[in-house]
mmCIF file of C-alpha atoms in Angstrom:
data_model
loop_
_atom_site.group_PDB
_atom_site.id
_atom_site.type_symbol
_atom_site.label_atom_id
_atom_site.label_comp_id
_atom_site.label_asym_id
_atom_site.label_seq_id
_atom_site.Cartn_x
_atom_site.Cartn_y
_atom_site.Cartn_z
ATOM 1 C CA UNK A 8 -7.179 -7.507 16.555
ATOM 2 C CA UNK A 9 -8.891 -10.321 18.824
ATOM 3 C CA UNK A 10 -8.897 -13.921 17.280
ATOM 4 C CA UNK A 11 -12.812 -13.905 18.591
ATOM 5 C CA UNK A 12 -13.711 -10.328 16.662
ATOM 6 C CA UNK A 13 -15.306 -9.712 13.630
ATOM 7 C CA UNK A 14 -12.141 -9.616 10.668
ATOM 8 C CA UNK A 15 -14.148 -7.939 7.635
ATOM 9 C CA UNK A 16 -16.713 -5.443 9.080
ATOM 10 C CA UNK A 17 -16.849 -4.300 5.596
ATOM 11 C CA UNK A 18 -18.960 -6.642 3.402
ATOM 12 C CA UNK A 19 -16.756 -7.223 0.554
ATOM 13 C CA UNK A 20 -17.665 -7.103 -3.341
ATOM 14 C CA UNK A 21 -16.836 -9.938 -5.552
ATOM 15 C CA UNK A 22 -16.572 -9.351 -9.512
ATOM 16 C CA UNK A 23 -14.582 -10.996 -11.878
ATOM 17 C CA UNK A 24 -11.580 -9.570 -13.585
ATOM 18 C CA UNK A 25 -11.221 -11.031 -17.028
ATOM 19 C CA UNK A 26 -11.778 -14.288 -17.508
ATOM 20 C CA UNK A 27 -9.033 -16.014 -15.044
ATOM 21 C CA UNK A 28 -9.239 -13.511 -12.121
ATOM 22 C CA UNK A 29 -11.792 -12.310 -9.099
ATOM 23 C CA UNK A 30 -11.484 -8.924 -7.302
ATOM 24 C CA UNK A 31 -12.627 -8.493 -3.702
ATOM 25 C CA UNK A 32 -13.490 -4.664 -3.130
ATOM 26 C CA UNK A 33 -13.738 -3.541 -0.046
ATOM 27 C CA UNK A 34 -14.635 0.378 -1.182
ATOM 28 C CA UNK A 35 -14.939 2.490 -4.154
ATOM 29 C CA UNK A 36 -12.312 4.885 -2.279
ATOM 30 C CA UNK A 37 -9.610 4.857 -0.092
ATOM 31 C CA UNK A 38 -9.753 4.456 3.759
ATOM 32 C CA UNK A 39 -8.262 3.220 6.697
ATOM 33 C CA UNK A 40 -10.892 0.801 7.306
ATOM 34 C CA UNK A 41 -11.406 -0.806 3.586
ATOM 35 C CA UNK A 42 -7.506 -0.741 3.462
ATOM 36 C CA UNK A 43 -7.034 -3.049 6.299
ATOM 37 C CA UNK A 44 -9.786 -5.297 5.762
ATOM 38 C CA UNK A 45 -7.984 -5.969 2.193
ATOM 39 C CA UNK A 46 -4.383 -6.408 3.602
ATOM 40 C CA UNK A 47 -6.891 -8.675 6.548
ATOM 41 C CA UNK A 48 -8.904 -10.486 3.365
ATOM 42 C CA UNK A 49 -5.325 -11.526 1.471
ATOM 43 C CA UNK A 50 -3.787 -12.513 4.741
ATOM 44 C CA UNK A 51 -6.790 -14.958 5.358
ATOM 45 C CA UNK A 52 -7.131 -16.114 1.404
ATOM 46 C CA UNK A 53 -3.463 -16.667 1.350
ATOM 47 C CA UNK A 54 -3.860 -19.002 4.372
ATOM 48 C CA UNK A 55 -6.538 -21.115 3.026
ATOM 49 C CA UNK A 56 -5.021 -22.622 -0.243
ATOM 50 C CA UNK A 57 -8.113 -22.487 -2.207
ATOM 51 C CA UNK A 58 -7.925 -25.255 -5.382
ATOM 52 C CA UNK A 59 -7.000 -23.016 -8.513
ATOM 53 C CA UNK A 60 -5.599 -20.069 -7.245
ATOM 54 C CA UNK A 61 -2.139 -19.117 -8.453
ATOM 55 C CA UNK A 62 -1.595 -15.398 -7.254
ATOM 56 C CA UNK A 63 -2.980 -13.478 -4.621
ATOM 57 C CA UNK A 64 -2.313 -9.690 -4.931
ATOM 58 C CA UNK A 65 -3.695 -7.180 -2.347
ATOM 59 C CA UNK A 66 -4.121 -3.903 -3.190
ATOM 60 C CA UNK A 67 -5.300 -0.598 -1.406
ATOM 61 C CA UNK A 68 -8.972 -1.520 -1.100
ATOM 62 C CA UNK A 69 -9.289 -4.847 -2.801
ATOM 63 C CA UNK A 70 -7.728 -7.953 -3.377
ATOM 64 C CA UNK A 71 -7.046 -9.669 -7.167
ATOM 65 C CA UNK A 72 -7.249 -13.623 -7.232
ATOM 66 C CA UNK A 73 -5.538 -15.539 -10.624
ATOM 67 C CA UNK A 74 -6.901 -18.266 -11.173
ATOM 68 C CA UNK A 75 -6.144 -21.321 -13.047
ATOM 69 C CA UNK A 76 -9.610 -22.194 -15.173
ATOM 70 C CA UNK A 77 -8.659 -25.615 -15.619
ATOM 71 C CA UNK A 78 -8.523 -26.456 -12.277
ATOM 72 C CA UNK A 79 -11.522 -23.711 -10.931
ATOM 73 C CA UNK A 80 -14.481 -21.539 -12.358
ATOM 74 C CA UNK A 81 -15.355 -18.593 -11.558
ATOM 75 C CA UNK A 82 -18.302 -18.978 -9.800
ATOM 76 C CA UNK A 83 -17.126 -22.091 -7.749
ATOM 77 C CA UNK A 84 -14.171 -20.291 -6.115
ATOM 78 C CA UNK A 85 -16.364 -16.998 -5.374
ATOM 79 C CA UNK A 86 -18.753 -19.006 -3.693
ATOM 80 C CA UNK A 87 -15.531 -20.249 -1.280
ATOM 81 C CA UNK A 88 -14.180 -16.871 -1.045
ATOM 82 C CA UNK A 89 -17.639 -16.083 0.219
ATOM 83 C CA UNK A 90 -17.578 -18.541 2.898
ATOM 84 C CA UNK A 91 -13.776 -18.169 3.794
ATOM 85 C CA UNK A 92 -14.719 -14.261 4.472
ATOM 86 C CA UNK A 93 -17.595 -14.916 6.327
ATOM 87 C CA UNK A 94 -15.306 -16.467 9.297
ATOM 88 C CA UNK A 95 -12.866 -15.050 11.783
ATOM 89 C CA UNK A 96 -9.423 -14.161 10.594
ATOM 90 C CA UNK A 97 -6.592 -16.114 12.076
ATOM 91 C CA UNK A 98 -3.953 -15.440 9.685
ATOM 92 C CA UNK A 99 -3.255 -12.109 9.997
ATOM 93 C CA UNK A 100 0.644 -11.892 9.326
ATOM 94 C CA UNK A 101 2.793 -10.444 12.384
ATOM 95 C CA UNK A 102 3.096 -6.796 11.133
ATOM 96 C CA UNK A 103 6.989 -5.784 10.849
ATOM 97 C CA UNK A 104 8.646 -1.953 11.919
ATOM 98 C CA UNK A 105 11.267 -1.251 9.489
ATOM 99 C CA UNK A 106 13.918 2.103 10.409
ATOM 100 C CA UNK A 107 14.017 4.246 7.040
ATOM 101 C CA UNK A 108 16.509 6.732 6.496
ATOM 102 C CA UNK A 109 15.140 10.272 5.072
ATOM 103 C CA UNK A 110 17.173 13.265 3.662
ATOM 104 C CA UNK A 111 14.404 16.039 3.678
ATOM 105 C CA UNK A 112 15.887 17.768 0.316
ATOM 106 C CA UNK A 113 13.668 17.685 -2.193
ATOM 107 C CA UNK A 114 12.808 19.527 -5.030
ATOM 108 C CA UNK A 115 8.898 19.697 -3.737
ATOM 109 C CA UNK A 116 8.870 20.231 -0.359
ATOM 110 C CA UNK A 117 9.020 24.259 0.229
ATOM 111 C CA UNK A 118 6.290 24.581 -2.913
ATOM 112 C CA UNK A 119 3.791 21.892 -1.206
ATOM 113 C CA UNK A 120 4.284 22.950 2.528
ATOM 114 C CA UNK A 121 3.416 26.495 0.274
ATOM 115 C CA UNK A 122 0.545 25.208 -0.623
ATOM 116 C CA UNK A 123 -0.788 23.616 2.501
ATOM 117 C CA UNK A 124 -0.102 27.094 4.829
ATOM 118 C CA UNK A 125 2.230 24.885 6.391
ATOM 119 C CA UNK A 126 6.664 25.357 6.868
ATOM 120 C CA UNK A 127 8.397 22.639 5.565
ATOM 121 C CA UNK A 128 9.334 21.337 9.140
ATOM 122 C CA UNK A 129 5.900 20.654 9.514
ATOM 123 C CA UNK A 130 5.533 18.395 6.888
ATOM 124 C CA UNK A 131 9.111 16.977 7.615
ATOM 125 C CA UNK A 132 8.225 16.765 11.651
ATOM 126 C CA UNK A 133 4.735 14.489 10.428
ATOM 127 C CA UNK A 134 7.192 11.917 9.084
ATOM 128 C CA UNK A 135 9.363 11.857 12.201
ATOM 129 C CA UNK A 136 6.766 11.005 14.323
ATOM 130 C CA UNK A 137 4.151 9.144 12.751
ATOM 131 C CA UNK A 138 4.120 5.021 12.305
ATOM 132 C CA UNK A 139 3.122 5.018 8.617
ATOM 133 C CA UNK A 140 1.344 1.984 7.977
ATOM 134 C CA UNK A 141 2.644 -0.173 4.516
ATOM 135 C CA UNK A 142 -0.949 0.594 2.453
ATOM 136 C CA UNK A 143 0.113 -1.646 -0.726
ATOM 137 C CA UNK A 144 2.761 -2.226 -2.716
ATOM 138 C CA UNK A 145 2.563 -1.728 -7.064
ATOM 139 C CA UNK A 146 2.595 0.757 -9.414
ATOM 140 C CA UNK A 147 6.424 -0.252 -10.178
ATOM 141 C CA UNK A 148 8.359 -2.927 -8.694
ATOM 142 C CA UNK A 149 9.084 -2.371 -4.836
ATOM 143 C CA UNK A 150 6.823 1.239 -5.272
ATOM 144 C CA UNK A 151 5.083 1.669 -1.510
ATOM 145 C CA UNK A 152 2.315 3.733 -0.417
ATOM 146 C CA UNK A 153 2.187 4.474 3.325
ATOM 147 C CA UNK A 154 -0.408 6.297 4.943
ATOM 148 C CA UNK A 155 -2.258 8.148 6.553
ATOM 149 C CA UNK A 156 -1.255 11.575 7.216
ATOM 150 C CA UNK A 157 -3.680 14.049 9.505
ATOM 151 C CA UNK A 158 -6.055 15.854 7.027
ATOM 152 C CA UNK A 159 -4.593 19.184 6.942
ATOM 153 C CA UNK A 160 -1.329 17.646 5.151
ATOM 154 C CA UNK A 161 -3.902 16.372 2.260
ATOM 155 C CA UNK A 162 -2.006 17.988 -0.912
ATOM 156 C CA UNK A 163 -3.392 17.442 -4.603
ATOM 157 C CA UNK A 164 -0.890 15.859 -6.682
ATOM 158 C CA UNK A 165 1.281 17.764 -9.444
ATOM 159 C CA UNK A 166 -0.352 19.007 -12.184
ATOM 160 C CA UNK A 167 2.534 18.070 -14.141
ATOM 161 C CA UNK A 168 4.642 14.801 -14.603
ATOM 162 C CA UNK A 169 8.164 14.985 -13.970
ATOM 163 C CA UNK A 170 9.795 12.844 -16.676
ATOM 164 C CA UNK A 171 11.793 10.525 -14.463
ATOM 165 C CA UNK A 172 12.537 10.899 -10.724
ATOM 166 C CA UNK A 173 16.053 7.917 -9.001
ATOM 167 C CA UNK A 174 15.513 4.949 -7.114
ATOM 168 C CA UNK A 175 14.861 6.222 -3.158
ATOM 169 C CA UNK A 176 12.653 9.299 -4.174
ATOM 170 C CA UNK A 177 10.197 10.040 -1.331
ATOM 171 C CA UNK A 178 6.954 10.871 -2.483
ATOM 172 C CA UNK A 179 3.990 13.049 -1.374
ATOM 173 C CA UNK A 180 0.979 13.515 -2.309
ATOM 174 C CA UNK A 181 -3.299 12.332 -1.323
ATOM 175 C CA UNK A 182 -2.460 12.316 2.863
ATOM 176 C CA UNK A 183 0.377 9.856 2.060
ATOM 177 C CA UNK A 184 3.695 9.267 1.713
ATOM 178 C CA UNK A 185 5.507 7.207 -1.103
ATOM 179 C CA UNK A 186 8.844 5.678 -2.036
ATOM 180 C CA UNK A 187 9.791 4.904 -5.207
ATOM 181 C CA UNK A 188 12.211 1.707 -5.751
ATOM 182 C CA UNK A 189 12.641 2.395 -9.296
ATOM 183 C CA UNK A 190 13.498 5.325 -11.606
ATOM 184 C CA UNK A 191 9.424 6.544 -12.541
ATOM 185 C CA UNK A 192 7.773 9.232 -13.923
ATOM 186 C CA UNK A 193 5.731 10.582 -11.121
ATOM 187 C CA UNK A 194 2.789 13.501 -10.344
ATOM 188 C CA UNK A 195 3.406 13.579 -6.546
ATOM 189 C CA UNK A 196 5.710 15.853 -4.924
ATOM 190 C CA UNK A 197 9.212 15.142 -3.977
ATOM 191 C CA UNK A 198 10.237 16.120 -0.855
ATOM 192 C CA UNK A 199 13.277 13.800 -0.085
ATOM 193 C CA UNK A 200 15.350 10.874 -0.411
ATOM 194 C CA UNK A 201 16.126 7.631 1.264
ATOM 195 C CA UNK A 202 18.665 5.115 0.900
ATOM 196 C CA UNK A 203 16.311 2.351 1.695
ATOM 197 C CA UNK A 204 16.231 -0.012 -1.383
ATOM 198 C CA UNK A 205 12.174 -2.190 -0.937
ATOM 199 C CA UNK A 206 13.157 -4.321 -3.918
ATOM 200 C CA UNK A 207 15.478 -6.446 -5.423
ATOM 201 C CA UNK A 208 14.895 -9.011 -8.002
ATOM 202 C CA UNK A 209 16.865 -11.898 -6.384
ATOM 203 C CA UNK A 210 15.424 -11.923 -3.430
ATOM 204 C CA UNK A 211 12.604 -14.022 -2.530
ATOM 205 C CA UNK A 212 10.014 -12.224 -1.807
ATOM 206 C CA UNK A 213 11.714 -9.305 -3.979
ATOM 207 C CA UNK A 214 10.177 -6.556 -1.626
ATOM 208 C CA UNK A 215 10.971 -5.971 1.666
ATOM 209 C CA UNK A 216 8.012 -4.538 2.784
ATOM 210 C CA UNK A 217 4.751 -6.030 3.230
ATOM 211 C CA UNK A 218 1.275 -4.924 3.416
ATOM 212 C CA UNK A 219 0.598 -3.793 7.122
ATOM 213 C CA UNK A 220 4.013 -3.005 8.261
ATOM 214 C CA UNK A 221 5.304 0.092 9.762
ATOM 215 C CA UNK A 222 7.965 2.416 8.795
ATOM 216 C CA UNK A 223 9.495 4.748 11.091
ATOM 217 C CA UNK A 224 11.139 7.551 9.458
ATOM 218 C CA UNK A 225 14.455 9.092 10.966
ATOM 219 C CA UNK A 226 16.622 11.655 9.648
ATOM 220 C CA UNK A 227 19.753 11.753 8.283
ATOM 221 C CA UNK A 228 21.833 15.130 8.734
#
């Protein structure tokens, strides 16, 4: 993106969340374009230092703002936010491509590609040559979702839990991809493994990956 275009060309929503947070929403669902004007919108917020704010957490179509009430209200900081959205973004962080290891094995992958009309290479040859983008980070510590896949590889999610899937699971499910950080219980399918580890508590910042990076998927045989 151009320093002289537009950075939100989705008018964002402001609501508060509790009594010590706002929420930016970009879109009631999931897209490509309310996704990056979120991971855009936290980029410029985080930038601008507003008086009060403690925590700044992007998500996949909105962004969550803690605030401290005894230093800002409510209304006074959305009224900033406002005007800090209104302008051009210049702080869009430099978006990092990160090599991830895959082992297609998992438990998933024959009964999805199943239910998509697809062979499993298919599925596995999407992830080899696609630049998933980083969509958000949560759920569990260091838990990523990276998207988007090509419509056709859109599969429902489980319609059972499994009770507890390791560290390094790859996930699929919704037209994306996920990788789990931490032992979860999960509905999406697994389909591999990775020894890629996005978080650990004594780093600073914990997680590896950011909102807006890339991952590049190769195999291991």
């Amino acid at each position: 993106m151009k320093a002289d275009e537009p950075a939100f060309e989705i008018k964002p929503l402001l609501r508060p969340l509790g009594d010590s947070a706002l929420l930016v929403r970009f879109g009631d669902t999931l897209s490509d374009a309310a996704n990056r004007a979120a991971i855009a919108a936290a980029a410029k917020l985080s930038g601008a230092c507003a008086i009060g704010i403690e925590e700044i957490v992007p998500g996949l179509v909105s962004v969550t703002l803690r605030f401290d009430r005894s230093k800002t209200r409510y209304a006074d900081l959305a009224g900033e936010v406002r005007l800090l959205l209104e302008g051009k973004n210049t702080a869009l962080r430099q978006a990092n491509t990160h090599s991830v290891p895959i082992i297609f094995d998992g438990e998933d992958l024959a009964d999805v590609a199943r239910s998509l009309s697809v062979l499993p290479s298919i599925i596995e040859a999407a992830h080899l040559r696609s630049r998933l983008r980083v969509l958000a980070t949560g759920f569990a510590p260091g838990f990523v979702y990276l998207g988007f896949h090509e419509p056709a590889l859109t599969a429902n999610r489980r319609t059972q839990v499994r009770p507890m899937v390791p560290a390094g699971t790859v996930l699929f499910a919704a037209g994306q991809t996920a990788m789990a950080a931490t032992p979860i219980r999960t509905g999406w399918h697994v389909i591999g493994h990775t020894s890629f580890r996005n978080f650990d508590a004594s780093r600073n910042p914990p997680t590896l990956l950011q909102p807006g990076d890339e991952i590049v998927f190769e195999v291991v045989r």
